[in-house]
Short mmCIF file of C-alpha atoms in Angstrom, two decimals:
data_model
loop_
_atom_site.label_atom_id
_atom_site.label_comp_id
_atom_site.label_asym_id
_atom_site.label_seq_id
_atom_site.Cartn_x
_atom_site.Cartn_y
_atom_site.Cartn_z
CA GLN A 45 100.86 84.98 95.16
CA ALA A 46 101.09 87.06 92.01
CA ALA A 47 97.31 87.61 91.96
CA LEU A 48 97.29 89.31 95.35
CA LEU A 49 100.31 91.42 94.44
CA ALA A 50 98.60 92.57 91.23
CA ALA A 51 95.45 93.49 93.17
CA GLN A 52 97.42 95.46 95.76
CA ARG A 53 99.36 97.30 93.05
CA LEU A 54 96.09 98.22 91.36
CA GLN A 55 94.76 99.61 94.65
CA TYR A 56 97.94 101.68 95.05
CA ARG A 57 97.59 103.04 91.50
CA LEU A 58 93.97 104.01 92.19
CA HIS A 59 95.21 106.09 95.13
CA ARG A 60 97.94 107.71 93.02
CA ALA A 61 95.38 108.60 90.33
CA GLY A 62 93.03 110.17 92.89
CA ILE A 63 90.25 107.63 92.33
CA ALA A 64 90.54 105.93 95.74
CA TRP A 65 90.33 108.25 98.75
CA GLY A 66 91.33 107.97 102.38
CA THR A 67 88.62 106.83 104.79
CA SER A 68 90.61 106.22 107.98
CA GLY A 69 92.44 108.40 110.45
CA SER A 70 91.60 111.74 112.00
CA GLY A 71 91.10 113.42 108.62
CA ALA A 72 88.25 111.08 107.73
CA LEU A 73 85.99 111.57 110.75
CA CYS A 74 83.29 113.35 108.78
CA GLY A 75 84.10 112.36 105.21
CA ARG A 76 86.66 111.15 102.72
CA TYR A 77 89.84 113.00 101.86
CA PRO A 78 92.40 112.75 99.03
CA MET A 79 95.17 110.28 99.86
CA PRO A 80 97.74 110.00 97.05
CA VAL A 81 99.86 107.55 99.05
CA MET A 82 97.93 104.51 100.20
CA ARG A 83 97.96 103.69 103.91
CA LYS A 84 98.47 99.94 104.27
CA SER A 85 96.48 99.73 107.50
CA GLN A 86 93.34 100.97 105.72
CA TYR A 87 92.79 97.77 103.71
CA ARG A 88 92.48 94.04 104.39
CA TRP A 89 92.20 91.29 101.79
CA GLN A 90 90.20 88.06 101.92
CA MET A 91 90.38 85.36 99.25
CA THR A 92 87.00 84.29 97.85
CA GLN A 93 87.95 82.24 94.75
CA PRO A 94 88.95 79.45 94.03
CA VAL A 95 89.08 78.35 97.70
CA PRO A 96 87.49 80.80 100.17
CA ALA A 97 89.52 81.86 103.20
CA THR A 98 87.21 81.39 106.17
CA THR A 99 89.39 80.40 109.12
CA PRO A 100 90.79 83.01 111.53
CA MET A 101 94.35 82.31 110.36
CA THR A 102 93.57 82.70 106.66
CA GLY A 103 90.78 85.27 106.95
CA CYS A 104 91.38 88.99 106.45
CA ASN A 105 95.03 89.84 105.99
CA PRO A 106 96.43 93.37 105.82
CA THR A 107 98.27 94.80 102.85
CA GLY A 108 101.97 94.05 103.06
CA ARG A 109 101.77 90.83 105.07
CA SER A 110 103.42 87.84 103.44
CA SER A 111 100.86 85.71 101.65
CA ILE A 112 102.89 82.50 101.70
CA LEU A 113 101.00 80.99 104.65
CA TRP A 114 97.44 81.95 103.83
CA GLU A 115 97.60 81.70 100.03
CA SER A 116 99.48 78.41 99.77
CA LEU A 117 97.75 75.33 98.37
CA ARG A 118 94.82 77.39 97.09
CA GLU A 119 95.69 77.36 93.40
CA LEU A 120 93.81 74.58 91.67
CA PRO A 121 95.56 72.92 88.73
CA ALA A 122 92.86 73.83 86.22
CA ALA A 123 93.30 76.06 83.21
CA GLY A 124 91.45 79.36 83.31
CA GLU A 125 91.02 79.41 87.08
CA ASN A 126 90.90 82.99 88.34
CA PHE A 127 91.45 84.39 91.81
CA GLY A 128 88.90 86.54 93.60
CA PHE A 129 89.57 88.80 96.57
CA LEU A 130 87.21 90.67 98.85
CA LEU A 131 88.63 94.05 99.81
CA TRP A 132 87.75 95.34 103.28
CA ARG A 133 88.28 99.06 103.89
CA LYS A 134 88.56 100.71 107.28
CA ARG A 135 86.21 103.64 107.69
CA ASN A 136 86.14 106.13 110.57
CA CYS A 137 82.84 107.86 111.24
CA CYS A 138 81.79 110.63 113.56
CA LEU A 139 78.74 110.16 115.72
CA LEU A 140 76.74 113.31 116.37
#
């Protein structure tokens, strides 16, 4: 559970530093915009390592949701085992 929390904190710091921009909402219809405070509904997380999350219950989970159910029993008792997460980002586009 600490691995997901560290990844989400890093994403928040990227927003605060101006590296990650907003891509959802009415302000992002035709491009990105600066978003110093991260919107939780813009991102979803999916575990890829060590055990991939592929079922609908454990699939893509939003930032802020408790990870007890979908991250439990996924840590293998091997030294040096790292976690991997796939970050999905919501993007609004305008169609001309």
